[in-house]
PDB file of C-alpha atoms in Angstrom:
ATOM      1  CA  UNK U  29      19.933   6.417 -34.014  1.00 90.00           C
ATOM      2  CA  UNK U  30      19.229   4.135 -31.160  1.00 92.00           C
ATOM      3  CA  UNK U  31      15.689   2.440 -30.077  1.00 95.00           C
ATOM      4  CA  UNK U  32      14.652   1.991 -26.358  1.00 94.00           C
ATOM      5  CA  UNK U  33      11.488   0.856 -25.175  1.00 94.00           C
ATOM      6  CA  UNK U  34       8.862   2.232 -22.978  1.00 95.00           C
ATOM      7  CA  UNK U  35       6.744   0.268 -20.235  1.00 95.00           C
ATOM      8  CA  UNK U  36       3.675   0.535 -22.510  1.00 94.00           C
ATOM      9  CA  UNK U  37       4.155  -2.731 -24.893  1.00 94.00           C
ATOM     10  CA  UNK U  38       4.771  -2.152 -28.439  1.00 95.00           C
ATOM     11  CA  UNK U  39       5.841   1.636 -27.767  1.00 95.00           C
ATOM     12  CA  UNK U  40       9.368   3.158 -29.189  1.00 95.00           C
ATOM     13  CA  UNK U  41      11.236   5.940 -28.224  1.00 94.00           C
ATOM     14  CA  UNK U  42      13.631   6.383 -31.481  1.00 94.00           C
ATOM     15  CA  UNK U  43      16.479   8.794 -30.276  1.00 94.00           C
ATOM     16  CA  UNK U  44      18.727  10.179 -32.865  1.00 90.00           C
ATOM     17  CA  UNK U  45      22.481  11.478 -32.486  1.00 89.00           C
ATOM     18  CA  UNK U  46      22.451  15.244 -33.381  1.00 88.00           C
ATOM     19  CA  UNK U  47      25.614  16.654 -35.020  1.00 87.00           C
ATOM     20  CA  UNK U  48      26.002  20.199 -33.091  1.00 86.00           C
ATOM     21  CA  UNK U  49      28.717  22.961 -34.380  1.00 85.00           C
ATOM     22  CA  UNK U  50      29.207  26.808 -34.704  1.00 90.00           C
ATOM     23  CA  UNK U  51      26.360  26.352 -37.603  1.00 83.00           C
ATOM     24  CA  UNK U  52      23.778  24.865 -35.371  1.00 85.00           C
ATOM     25  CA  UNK U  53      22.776  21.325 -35.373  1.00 82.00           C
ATOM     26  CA  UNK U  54      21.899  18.293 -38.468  1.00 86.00           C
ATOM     27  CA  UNK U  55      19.600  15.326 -37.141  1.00 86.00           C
ATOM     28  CA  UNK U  56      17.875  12.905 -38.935  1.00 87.00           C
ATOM     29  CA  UNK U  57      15.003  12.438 -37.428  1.00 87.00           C
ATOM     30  CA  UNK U  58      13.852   9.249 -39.673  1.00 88.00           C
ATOM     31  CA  UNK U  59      15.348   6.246 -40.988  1.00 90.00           C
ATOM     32  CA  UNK U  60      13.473   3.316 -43.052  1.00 90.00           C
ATOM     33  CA  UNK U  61      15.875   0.931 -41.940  1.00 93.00           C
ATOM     34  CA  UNK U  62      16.113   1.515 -38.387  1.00 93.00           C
ATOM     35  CA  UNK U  63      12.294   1.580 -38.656  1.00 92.00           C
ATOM     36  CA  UNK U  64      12.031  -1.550 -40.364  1.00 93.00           C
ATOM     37  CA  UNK U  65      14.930  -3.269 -38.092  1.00 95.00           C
ATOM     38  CA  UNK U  66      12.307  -2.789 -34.903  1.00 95.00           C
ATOM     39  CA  UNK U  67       9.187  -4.428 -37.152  1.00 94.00           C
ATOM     40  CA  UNK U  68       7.765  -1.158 -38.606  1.00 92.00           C
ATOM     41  CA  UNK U  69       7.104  -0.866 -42.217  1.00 93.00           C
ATOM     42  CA  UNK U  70       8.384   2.538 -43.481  1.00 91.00           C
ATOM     43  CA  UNK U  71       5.913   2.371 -46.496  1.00 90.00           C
ATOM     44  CA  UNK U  72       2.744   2.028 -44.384  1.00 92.00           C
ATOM     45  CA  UNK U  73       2.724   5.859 -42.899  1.00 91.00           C
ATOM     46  CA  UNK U  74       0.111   7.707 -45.588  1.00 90.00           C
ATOM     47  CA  UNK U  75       0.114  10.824 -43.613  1.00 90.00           C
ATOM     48  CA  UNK U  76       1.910  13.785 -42.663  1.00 91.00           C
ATOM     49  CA  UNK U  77       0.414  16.184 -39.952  1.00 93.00           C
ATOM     50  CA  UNK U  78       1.903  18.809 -37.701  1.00 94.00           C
ATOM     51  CA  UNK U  79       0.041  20.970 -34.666  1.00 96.00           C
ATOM     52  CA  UNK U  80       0.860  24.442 -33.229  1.00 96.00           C
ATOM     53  CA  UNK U  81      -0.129  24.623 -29.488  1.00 97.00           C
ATOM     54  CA  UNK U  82       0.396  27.594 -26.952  1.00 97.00           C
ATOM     55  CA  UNK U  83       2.160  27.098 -23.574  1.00 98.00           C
ATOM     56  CA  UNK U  84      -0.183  24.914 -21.223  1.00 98.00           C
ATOM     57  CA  UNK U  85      -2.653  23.838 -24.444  1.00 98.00           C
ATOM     58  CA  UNK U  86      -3.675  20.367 -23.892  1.00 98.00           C
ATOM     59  CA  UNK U  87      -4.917  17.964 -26.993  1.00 97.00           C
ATOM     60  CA  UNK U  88      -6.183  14.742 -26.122  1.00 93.00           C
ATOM     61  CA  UNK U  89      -7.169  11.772 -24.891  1.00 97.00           C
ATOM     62  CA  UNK U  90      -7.649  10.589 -28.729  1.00 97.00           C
ATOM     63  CA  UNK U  91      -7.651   7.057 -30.430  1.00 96.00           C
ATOM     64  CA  UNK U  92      -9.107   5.524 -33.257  1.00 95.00           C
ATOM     65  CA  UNK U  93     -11.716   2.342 -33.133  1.00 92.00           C
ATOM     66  CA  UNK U  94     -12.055  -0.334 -35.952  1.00 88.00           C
ATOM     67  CA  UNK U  95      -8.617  -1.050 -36.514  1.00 88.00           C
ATOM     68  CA  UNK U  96      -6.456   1.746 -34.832  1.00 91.00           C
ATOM     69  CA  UNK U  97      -4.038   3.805 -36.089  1.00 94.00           C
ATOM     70  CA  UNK U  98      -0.065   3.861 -35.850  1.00 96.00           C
ATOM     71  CA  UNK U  99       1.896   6.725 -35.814  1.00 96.00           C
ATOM     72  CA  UNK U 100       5.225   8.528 -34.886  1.00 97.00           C
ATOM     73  CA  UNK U 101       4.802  11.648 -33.232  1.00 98.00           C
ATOM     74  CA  UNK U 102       7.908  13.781 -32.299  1.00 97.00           C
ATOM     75  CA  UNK U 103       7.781  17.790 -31.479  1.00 98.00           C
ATOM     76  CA  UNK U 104       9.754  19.688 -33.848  1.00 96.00           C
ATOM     77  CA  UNK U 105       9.710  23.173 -32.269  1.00 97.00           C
ATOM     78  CA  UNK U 106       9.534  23.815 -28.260  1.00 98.00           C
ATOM     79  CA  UNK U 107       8.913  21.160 -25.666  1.00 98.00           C
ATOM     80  CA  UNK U 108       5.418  19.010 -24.910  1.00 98.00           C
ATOM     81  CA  UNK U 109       4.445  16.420 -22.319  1.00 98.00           C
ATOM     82  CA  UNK U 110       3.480  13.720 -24.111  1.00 98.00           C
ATOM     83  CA  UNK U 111       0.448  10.404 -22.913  1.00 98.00           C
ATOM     84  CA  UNK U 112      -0.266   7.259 -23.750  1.00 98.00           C
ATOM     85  CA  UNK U 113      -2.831   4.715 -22.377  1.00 98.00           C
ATOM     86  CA  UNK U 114      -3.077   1.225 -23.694  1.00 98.00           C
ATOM     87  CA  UNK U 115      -6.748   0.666 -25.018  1.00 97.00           C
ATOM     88  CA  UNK U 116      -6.115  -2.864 -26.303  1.00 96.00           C
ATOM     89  CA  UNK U 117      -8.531  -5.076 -24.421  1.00 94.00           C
ATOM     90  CA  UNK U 118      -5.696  -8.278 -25.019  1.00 94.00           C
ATOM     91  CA  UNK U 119      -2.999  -6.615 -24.059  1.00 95.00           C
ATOM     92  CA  UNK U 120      -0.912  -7.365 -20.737  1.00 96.00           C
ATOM     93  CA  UNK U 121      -0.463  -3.182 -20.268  1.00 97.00           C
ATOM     94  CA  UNK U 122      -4.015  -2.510 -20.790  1.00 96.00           C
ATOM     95  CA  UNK U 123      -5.138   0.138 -18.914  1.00 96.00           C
ATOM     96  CA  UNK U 124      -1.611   1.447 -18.000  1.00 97.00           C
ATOM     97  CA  UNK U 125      -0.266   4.767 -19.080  1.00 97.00           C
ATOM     98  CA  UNK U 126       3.332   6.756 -19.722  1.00 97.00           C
ATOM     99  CA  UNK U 127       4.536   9.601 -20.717  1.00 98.00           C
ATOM    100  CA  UNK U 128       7.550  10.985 -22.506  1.00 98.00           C
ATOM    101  CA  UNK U 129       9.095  14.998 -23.043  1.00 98.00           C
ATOM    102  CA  UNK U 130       9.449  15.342 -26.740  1.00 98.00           C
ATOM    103  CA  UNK U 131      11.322  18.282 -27.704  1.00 98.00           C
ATOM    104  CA  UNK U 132      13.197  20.204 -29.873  1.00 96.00           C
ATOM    105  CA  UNK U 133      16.356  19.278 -28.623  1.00 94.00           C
ATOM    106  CA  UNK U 134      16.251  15.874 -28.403  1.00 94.00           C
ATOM    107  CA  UNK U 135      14.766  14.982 -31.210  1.00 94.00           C
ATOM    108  CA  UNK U 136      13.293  11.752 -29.745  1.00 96.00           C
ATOM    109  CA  UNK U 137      10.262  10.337 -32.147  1.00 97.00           C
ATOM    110  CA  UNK U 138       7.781   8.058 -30.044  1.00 98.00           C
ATOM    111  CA  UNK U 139       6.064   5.269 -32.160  1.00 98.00           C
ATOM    112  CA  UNK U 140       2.824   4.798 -31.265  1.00 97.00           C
ATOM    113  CA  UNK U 141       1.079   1.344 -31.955  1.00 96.00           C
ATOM    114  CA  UNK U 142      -2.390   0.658 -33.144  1.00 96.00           C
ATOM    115  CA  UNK U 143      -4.525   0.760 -29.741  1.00 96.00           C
ATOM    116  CA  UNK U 144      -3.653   3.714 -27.565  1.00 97.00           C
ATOM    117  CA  UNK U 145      -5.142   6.825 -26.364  1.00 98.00           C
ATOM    118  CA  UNK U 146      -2.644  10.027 -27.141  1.00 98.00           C
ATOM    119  CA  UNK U 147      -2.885  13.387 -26.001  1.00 98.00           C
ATOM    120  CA  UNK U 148       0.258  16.145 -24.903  1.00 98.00           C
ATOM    121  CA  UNK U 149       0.901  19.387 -23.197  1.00 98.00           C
ATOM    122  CA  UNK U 150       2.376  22.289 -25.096  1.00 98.00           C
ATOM    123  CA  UNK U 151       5.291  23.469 -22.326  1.00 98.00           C
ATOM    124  CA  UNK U 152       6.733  26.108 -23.732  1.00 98.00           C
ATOM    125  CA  UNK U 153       5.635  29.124 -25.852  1.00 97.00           C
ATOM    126  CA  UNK U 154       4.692  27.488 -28.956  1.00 97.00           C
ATOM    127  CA  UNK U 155       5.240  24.039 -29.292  1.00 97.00           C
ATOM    128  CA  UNK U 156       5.006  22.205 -33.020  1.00 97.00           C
ATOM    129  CA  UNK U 157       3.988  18.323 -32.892  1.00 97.00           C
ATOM    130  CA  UNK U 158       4.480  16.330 -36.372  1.00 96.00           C
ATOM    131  CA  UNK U 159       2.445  13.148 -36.695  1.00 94.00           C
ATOM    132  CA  UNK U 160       3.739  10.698 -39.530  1.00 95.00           C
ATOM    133  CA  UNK U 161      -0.162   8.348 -39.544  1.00 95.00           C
ATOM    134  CA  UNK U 162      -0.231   4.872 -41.094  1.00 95.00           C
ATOM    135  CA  UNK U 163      -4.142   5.642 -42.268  1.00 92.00           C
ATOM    136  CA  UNK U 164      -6.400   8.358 -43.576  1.00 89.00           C
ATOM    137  CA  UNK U 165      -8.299  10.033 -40.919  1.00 87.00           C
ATOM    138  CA  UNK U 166     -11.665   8.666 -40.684  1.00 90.00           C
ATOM    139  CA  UNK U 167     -13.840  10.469 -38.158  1.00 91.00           C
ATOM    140  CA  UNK U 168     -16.533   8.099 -37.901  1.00 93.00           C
ATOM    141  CA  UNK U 169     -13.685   5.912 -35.762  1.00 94.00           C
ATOM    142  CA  UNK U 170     -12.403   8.730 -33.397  1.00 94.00           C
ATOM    143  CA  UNK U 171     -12.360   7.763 -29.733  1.00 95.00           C
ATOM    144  CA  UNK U 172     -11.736  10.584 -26.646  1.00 97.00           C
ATOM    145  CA  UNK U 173     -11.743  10.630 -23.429  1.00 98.00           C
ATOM    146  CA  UNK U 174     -11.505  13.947 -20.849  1.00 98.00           C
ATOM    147  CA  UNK U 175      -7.634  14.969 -20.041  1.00 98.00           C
ATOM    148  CA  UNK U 176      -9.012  15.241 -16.791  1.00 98.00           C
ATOM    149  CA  UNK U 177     -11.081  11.720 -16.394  1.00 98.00           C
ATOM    150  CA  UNK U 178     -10.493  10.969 -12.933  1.00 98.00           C
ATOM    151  CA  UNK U 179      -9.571   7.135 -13.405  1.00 97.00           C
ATOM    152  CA  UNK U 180      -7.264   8.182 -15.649  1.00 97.00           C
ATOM    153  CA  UNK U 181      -5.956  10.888 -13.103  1.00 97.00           C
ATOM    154  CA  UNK U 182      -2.965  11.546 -15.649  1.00 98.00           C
ATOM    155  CA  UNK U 183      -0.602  14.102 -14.107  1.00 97.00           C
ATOM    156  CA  UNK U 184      -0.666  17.067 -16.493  1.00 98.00           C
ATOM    157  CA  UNK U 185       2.520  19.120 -15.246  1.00 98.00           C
ATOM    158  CA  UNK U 186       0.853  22.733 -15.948  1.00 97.00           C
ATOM    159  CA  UNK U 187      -2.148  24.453 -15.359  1.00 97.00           C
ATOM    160  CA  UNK U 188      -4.552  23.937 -18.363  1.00 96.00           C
ATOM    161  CA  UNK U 189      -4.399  26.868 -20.499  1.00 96.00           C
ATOM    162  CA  UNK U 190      -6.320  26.345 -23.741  1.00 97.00           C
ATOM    163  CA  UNK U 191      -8.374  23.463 -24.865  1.00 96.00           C
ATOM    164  CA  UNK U 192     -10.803  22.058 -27.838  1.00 96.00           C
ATOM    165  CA  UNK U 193     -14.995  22.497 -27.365  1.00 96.00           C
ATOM    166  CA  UNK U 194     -14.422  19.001 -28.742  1.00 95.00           C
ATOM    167  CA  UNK U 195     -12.207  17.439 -26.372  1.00 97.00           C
ATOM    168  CA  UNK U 196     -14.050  18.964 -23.488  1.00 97.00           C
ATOM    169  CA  UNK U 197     -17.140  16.744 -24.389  1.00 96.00           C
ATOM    170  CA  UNK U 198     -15.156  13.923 -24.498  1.00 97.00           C
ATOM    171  CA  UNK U 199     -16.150  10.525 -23.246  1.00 96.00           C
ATOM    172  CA  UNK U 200     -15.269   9.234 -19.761  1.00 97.00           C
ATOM    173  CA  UNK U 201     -12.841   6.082 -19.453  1.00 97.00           C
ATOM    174  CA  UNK U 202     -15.336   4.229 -17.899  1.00 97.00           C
ATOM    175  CA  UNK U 203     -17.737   4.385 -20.874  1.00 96.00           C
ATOM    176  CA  UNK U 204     -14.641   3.491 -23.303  1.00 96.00           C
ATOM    177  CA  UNK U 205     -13.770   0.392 -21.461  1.00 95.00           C
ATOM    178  CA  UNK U 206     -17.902  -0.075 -21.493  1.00 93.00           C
ATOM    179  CA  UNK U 207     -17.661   0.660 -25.454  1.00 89.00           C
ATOM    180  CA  UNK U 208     -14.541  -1.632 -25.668  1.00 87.00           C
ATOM    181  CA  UNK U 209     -16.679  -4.622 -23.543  1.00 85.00           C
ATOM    182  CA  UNK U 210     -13.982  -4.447 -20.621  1.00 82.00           C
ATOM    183  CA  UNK U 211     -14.965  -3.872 -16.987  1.00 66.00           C
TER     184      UNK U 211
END
């Protein structure tokens, strides 16, 4: 399993080395020590959590106030665009945003750092996301903004298909960065 970076500081792309034969295909698709090797403590993810989205089903922008929440997110069946944007007031990629394919053939895990906004795009039939979360869900602390904020403008490659009541109330960036005391 190899590690790259992304432009978004602090963010991992973990990208394993599937075995393929006549059988089919063996990956691991997590590893304590790699994890650990790259500053992540194995021990600290407390939660398992996996989605089912329909072709062109967006879910996001979400984050977590107070202090954040880590996570690994890979998608285990199908194909989904995946977004980031850096929240962290301090940090030098505030602001900025990037986006990875996760699939089912790849088998690439993104870590996602304490301080971001995450949302994806189901892009094929049915698409399964896992989420391995370093803290219980508390939804006093649960930040959103629109998919489609216009400062954002993130480019969503498909038309928008399904999405929550809930995340079409979301907050606009502007009031987030207003929230966060930036701007």
């Amino acid at each position: 399993m190899r590690v790259e970076t992304t432009p978004l500081d602090g963010v991992l792309l973990f990208v394993p080395e599937p075995h393929r034969d006549e059988r089919g295909l063996f990956t691991r698709t997590f590893d304590a020590a790699v994890a650990a090797e790259h500053g992540l403590d194995p021990a600290a993810f407390l939660q398992d959590s996996q989605s089912r989205s329909v072709a062109g089903t967006i879910r996001g922008m979400h984050g977590r106030s107070g202090r954040g929440e880590a996570k690994l997110v890979r998608c285990a069946r199908g194909a989904v665009h995946d977004v980031l944007v850096d929240i962290r007031p301090d940090s030098p990629t505030f602001g900025r945003q990037t986006s990875v394919r996760l699939d089912d053939r790849a088998f690439v895990t993104l870590y996602v750092p304490a301080g971001f906004l995450h949302g994806f795009q189901a892009l094929t039939g049915e698409a399964d996301v896992c989420y391995r979360i370093d803290r219980e869900h508390d939804p006093a602390e649960d930040l959103s903004v629109r998919y489609d904020d216009p400062d954002l403008a993130i480019g969503w490659p498909r038309p928008v298909t399904a999405i929550s009541p809930r995340d079409l109330r979301a907050g606009s960036w502007a009031g987030l960065t207003g929230r966060l005391g930036v701007g």
